[in-house]
Short mmCIF file of C-alpha atoms and ligand atoms in Angstrom, two decimals:
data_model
loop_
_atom_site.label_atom_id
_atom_site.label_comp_id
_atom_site.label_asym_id
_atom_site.label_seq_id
_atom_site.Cartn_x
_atom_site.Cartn_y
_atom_site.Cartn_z
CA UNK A 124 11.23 66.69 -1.89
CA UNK A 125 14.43 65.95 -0.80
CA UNK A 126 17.37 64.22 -2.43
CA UNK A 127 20.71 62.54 -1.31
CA UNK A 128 22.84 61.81 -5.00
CA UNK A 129 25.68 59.59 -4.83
CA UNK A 130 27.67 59.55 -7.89
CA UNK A 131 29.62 55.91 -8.43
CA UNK A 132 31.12 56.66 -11.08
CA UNK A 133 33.30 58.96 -8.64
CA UNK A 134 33.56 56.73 -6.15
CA UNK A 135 35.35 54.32 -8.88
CA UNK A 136 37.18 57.10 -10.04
CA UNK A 137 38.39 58.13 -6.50
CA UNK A 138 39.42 54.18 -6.08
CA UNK A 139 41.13 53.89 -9.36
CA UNK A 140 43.17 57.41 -8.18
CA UNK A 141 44.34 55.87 -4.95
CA UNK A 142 44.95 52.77 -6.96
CA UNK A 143 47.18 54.95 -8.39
CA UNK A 144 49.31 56.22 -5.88
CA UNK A 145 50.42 52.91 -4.08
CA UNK A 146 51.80 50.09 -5.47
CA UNK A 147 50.36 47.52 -3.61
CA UNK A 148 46.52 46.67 -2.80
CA UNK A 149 43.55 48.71 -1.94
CA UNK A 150 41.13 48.53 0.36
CA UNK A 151 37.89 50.42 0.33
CA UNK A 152 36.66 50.98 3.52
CA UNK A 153 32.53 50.75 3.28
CA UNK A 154 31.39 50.74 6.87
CA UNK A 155 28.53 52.80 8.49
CA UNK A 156 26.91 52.22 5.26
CA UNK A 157 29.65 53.65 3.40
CA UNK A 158 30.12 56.46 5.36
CA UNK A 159 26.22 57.19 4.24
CA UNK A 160 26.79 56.82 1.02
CA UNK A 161 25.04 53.52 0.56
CA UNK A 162 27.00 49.88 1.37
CA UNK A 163 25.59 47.52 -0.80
CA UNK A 164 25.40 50.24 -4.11
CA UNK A 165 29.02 51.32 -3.17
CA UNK A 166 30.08 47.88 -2.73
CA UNK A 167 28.59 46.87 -5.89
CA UNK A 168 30.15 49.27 -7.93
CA UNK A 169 33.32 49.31 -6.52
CA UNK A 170 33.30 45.24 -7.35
CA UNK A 171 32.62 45.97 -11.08
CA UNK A 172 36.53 47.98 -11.23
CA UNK A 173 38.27 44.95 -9.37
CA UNK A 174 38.34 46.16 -5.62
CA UNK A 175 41.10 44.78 -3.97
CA UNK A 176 39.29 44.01 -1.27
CA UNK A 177 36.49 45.83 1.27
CA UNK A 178 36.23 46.72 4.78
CA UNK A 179 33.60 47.15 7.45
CA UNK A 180 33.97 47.55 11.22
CA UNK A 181 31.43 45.06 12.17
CA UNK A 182 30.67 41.18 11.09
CA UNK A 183 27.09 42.02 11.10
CA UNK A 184 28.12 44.40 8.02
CA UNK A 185 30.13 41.71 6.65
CA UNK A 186 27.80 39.03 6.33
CA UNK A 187 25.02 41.75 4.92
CA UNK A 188 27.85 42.78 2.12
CA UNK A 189 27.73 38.52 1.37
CA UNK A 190 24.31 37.67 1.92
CA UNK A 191 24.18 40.61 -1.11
CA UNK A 192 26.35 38.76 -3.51
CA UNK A 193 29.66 40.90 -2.81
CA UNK A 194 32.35 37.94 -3.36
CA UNK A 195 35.48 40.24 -3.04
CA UNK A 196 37.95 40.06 -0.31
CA UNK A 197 36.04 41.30 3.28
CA UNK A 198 37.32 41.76 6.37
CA UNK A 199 36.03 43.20 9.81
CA UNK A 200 37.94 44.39 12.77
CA UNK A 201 35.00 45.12 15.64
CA UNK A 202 34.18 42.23 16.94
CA UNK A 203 30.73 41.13 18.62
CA UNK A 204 32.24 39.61 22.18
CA UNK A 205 29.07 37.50 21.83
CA UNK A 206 29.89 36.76 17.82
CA UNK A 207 30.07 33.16 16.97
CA UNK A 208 33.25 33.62 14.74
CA UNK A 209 33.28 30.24 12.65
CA UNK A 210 30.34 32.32 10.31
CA UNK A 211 33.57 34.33 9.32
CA UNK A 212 35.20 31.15 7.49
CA UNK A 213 32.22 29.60 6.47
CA UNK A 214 31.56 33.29 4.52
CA UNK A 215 35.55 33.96 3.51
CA UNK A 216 35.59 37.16 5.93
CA UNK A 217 38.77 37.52 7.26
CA UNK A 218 38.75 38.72 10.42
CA UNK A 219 40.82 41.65 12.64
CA UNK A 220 41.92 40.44 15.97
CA UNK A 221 42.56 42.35 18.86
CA UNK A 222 42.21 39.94 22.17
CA UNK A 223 43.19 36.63 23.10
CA UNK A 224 39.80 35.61 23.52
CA UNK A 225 39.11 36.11 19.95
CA UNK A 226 42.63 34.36 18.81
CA UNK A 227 41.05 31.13 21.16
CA UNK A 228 37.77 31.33 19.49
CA UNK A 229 38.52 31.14 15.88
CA UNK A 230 37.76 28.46 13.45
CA UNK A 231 40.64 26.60 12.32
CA UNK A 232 41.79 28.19 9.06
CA UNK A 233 39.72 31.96 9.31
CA UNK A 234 41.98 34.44 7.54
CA UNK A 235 43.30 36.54 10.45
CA UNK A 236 44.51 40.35 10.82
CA UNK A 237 46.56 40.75 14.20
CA UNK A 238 45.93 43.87 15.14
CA UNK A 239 47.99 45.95 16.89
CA UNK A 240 48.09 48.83 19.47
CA UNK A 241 50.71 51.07 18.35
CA UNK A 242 49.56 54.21 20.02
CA UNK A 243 45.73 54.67 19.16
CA UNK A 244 44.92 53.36 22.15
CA UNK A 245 41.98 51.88 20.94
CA UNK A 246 41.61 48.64 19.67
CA UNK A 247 44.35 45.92 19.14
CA UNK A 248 46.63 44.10 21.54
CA UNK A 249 48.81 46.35 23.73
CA UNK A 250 52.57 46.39 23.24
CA UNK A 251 52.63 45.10 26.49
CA UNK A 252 50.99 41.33 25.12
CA UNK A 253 53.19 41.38 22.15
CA UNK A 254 55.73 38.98 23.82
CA UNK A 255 52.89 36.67 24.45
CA UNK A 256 50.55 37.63 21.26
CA UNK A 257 53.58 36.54 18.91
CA UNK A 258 54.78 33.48 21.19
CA UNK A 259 51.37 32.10 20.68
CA UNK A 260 50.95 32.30 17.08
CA UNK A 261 54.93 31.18 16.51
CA UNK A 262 55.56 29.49 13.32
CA UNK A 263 52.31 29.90 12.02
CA UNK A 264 51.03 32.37 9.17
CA UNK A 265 48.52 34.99 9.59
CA UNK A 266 46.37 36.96 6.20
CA UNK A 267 47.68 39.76 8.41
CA UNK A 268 49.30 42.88 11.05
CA UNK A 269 47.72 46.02 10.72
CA UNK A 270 47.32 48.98 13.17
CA UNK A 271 45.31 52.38 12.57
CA UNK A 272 47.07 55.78 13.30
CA UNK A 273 45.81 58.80 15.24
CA UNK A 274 46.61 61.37 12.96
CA UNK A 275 47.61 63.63 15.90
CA UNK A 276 51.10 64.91 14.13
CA UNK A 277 53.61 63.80 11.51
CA UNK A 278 56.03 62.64 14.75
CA UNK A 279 52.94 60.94 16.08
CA UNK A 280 52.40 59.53 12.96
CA UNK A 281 56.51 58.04 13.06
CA UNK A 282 56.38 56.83 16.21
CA UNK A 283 53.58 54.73 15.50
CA UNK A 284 55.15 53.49 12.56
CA UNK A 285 58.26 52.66 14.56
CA UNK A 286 56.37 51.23 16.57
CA UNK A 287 54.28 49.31 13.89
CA UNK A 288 58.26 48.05 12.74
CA UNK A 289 58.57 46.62 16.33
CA UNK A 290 55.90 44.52 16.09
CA UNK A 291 56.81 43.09 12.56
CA UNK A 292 60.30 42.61 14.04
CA UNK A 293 58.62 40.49 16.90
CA UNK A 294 56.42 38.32 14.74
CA UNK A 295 59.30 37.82 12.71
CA UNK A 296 61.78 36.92 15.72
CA UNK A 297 58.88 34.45 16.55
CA UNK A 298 58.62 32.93 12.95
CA UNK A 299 55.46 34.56 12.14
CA UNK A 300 54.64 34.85 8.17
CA UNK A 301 52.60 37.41 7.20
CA UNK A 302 51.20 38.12 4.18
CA UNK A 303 49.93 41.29 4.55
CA UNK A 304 51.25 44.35 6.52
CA UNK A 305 48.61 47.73 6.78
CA UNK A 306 49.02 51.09 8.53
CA UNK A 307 47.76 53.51 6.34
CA UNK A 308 44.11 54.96 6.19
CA UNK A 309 43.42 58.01 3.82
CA UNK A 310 45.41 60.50 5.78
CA UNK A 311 48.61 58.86 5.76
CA UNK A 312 48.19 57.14 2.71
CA UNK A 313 47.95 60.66 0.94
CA UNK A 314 50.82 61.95 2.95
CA UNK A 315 53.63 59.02 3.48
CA UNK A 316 54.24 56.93 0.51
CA UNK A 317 57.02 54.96 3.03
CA UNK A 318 53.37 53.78 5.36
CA UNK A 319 51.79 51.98 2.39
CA UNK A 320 53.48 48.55 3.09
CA UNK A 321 51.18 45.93 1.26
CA UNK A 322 47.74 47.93 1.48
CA UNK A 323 45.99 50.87 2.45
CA UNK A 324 43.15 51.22 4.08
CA UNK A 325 41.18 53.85 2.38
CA UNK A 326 37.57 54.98 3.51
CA UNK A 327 36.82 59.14 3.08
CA UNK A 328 39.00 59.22 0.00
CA UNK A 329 37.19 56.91 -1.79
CA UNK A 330 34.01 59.48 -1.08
CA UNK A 331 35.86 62.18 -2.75
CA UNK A 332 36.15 63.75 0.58
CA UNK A 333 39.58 65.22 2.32
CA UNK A 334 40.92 63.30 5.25
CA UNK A 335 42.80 66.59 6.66
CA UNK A 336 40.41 69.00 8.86
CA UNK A 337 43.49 71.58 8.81
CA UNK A 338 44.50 71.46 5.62
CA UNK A 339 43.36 71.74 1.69
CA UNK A 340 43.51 68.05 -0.18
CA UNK A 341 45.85 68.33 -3.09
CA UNK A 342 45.20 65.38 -4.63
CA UNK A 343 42.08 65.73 -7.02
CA UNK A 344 39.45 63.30 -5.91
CA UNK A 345 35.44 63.99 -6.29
CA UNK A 346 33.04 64.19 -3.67
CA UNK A 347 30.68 61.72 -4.16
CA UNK A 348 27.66 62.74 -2.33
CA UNK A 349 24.86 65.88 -3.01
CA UNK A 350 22.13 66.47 -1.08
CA UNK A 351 19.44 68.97 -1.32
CA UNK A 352 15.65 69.50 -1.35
CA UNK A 353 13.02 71.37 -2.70
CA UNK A 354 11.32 74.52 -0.76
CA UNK A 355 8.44 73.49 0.93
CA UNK A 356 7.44 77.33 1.49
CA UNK A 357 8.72 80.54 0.87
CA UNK A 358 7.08 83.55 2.10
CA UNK A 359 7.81 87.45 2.88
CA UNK A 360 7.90 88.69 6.48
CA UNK A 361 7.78 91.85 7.71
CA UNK A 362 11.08 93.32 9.99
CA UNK A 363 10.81 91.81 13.64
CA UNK A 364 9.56 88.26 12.54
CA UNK A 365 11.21 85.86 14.51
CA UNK A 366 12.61 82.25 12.96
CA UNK A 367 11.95 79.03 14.51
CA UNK A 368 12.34 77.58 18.46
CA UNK A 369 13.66 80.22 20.78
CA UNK A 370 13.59 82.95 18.18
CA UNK A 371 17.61 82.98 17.58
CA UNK A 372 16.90 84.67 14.84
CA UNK A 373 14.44 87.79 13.85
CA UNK A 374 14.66 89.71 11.26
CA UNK A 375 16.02 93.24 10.67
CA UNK A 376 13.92 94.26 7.75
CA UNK A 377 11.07 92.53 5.34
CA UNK A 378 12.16 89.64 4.03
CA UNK A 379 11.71 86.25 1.95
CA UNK A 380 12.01 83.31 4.22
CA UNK A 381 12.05 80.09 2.59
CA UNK A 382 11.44 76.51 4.24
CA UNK A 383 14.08 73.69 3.48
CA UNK A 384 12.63 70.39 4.25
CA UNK A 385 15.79 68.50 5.77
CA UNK A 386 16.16 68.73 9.60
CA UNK A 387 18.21 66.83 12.03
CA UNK A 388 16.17 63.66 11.21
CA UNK A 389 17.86 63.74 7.97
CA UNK A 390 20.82 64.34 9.70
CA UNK A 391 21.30 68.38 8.97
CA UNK A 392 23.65 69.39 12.35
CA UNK A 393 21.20 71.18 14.65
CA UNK A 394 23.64 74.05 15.51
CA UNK A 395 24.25 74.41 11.70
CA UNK A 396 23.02 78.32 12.06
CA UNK A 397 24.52 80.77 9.86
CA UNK A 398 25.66 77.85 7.23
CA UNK A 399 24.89 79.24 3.51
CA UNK A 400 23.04 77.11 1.11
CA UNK A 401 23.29 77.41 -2.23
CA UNK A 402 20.08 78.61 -4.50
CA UNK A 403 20.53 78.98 -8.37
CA UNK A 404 24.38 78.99 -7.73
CA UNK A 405 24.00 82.03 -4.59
CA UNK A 406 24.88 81.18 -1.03
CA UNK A 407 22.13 82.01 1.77
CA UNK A 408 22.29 81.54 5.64
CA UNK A 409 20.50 78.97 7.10
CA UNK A 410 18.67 81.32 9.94
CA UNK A 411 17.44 79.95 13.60
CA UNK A 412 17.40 76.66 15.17
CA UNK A 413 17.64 74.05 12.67
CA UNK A 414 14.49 71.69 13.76
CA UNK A 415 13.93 67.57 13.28
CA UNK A 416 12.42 68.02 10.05
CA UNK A 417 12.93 71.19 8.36
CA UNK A 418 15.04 74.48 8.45
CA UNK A 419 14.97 78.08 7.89
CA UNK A 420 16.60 80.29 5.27
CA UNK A 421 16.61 83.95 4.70
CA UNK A 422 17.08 84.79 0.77
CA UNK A 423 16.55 88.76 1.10
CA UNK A 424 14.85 90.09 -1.52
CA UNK A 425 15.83 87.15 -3.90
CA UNK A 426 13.03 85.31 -6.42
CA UNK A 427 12.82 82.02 -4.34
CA UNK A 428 9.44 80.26 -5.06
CA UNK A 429 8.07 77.41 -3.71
CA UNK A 430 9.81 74.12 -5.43
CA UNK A 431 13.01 75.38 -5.77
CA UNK A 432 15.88 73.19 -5.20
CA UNK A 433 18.24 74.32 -2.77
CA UNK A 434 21.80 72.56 -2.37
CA UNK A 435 23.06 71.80 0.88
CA UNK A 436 26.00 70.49 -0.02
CA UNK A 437 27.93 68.78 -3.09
CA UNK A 438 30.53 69.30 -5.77
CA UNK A 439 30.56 71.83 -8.53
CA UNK A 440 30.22 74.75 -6.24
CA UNK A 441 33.17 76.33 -6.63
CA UNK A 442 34.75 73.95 -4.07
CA UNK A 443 32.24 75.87 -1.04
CA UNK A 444 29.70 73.43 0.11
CA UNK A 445 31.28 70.36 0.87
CA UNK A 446 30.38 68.49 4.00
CA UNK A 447 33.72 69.87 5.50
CA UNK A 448 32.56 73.40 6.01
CA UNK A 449 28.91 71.83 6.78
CA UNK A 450 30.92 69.89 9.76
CA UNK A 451 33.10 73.06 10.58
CA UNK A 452 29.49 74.72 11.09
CA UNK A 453 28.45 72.19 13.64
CA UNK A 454 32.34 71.86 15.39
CA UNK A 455 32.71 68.42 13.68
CA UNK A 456 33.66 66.70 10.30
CA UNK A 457 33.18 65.84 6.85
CA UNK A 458 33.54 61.90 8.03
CA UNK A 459 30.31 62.97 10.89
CA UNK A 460 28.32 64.50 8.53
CA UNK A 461 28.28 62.16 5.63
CA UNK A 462 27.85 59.38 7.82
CA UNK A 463 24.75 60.86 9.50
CA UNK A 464 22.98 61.84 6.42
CA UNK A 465 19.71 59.84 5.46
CA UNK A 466 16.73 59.96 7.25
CA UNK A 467 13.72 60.22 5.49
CA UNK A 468 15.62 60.99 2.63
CA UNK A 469 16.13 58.64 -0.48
CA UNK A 470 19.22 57.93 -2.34
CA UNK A 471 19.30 57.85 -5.76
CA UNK A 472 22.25 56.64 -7.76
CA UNK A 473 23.71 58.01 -10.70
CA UNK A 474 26.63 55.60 -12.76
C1 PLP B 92 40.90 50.39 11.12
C2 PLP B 92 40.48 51.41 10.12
N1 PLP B 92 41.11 51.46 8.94
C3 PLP B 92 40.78 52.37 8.00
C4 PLP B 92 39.77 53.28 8.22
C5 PLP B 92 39.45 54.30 7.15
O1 PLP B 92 39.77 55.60 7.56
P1 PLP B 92 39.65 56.85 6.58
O2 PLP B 92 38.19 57.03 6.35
O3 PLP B 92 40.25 57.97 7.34
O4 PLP B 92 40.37 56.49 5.33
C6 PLP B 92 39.10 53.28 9.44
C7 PLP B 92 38.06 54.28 9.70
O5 PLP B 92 37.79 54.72 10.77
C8 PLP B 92 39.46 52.31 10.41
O6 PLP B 92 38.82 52.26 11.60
#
């Protein structure tokens, strides 16, 4: 009745393309289940092309990706406060570190990522530890630095860079080796070459999806996910019939109204009214309050029948139908969207 399809063979395809652009590593970020797409499949398949290495937010998602059979190169940057951290060396997760605390807790020889606040304001240690952070770990090596960018504006973007070149400059002054330096995510790996430094850190690409909510994605990658499902009824009503909770909708003249099976359970936006779905390669709007298990749409006078598949979104479709314009219809994003869909609906794999 309903269907999620994630192609891997994209997903490799997408990796091998961002392979492509850099010339240092890769990593394919698979948290949040792979942005919905399925960790351990996604993992899986990226591990049969050679991934460079993975990443997850939590060590929860780490130790699933092991306790699966994943051997390639893992790291995690949320850490558990309550987390007993020596499970990260026994398992060869390296590990990104944001507090003292953490930095005091570790198991003699984990693989560490400093990370580092460069303007995010989120995670990492402030620029105000930095004198400390890098007197502590003098003369010692780390896996890694790495900080995460906030996308906000291609200045924004350089000042966090410079900013990113201060703290290498400390660690250095200090005697810190590093192995590893990271900035980049799929935005600003796309856009700035110069931010690449050793890796990049590459999540919504590797879906196939764009990065940039303002602008087209030049780069040809292939959306990875399609989701649809089968009409559950279809039936005409006469002009005045009103269309699911608090009649937002009623129609202006008789009508074929077909039921879609895939509600906010399955992660369909709930304010998604007036989206089009696609039928037999035709776009129809997705009419009244989407509900937890099912919505509404209105094909006119068009030969809908019970059983029909209806796509909600995917590639092929002339480029209309992607989760971007799904998340524009519900005031979010691609990166929301994907991540929330699932529910009660499977996934099935195909390559
Ligand atoms: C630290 C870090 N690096 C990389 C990524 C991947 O970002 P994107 O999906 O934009 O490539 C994320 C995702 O939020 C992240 O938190």
């Amino acid at each position: 009745m309903r269907e999620i399809r994630v192609d891997l063979g994209a997903i490799r395809a997408n990796y091998q393309k961002l392979k492509s652009i850099t010339s240092g590593k890769v990593m394919a970020v698979v948290k949040a289940n792979a942005y919905g797409h399925g960790m351990l499949e996604v993992a899986k398949a990226l591990e049969q092309v050679g991934v460079d290495a993975l990443g997850v937010a939590d060590l929860g998602e780490a130790l699933e990706l092991r306790k699966a059979g994943i051997s390639s190169r893992l790291m995690c940057w949320i850490l558990d406060p309550e987390a007993d951290l020596s499970v990260a060396k026994e398992h060869d997760i390296e590990l990104g570190v944001s507090t003292f605390d953490q930095l005091e807790s570790l198991e003699p020889g984990t693989k560490i990522h400093i990370k580092v606040d460069t303007g995010l304001g989120r995670n990492g240690f402030s620029t105000l530890d930095w004198d400390r952070l890098f007197s502590a770990l003098a003369g010692t090596e780390v896996q890694g630095i790495f900080s995460h960018l906030s996308n906000t504006s291609v200045s924004d973007d350089l000042k966090q860079k410079s900013s990113f070149e201060k703290a290498l400059a400390k660690a250095a002054e200090h005697g810190v080796r590093i192995v590893e330096r990271h900035l980049a995510a799929s935005a600003a790996a796309i856009s700035y070459p110069d931010f690449h430094y050793d890796m990049i850190r590459t999540g919504i690409a590797i879906y196939g999806l764009n990065p940039f909510e303002d602008r087209e994605l030049e780069m040809r990658l292939v959306p990875a996910m399609r989701v649809s499902a089968k009409l559950a009824n279809v039936k005409r009503v006469p002009a005045g019939q009103g269309v699911s909770y608090g009649y937002r909708y009623v129609t202006e003249r008789e009508t074929t109204l077909g039921v879609v099976p895939f509600g906010y359970g399955e992660g369909m936006p709930r304010i998604s009214e007036g989206y089009e779905v696609a039928l037999g390669g035709r776009l129809y709007p997705v009419v009244g309050r989407v509900a937890m298990d099912q919505f509404v749409v209105d094909f006119g006078d068009a030969p809908a029948v019970i059983g029909d598949e209806v796509v909600i979104f995917g590639p092929g479709l002339d480029g209309e139908l992607g989760a971007q314009e799904l998340g524009l219809s519900a005031k979010s994003i691609n990166y929301e969207v994907v991540t929330r869909i699932g529910g009660r609906a499977p996934r099935h794999y195909l390559g």
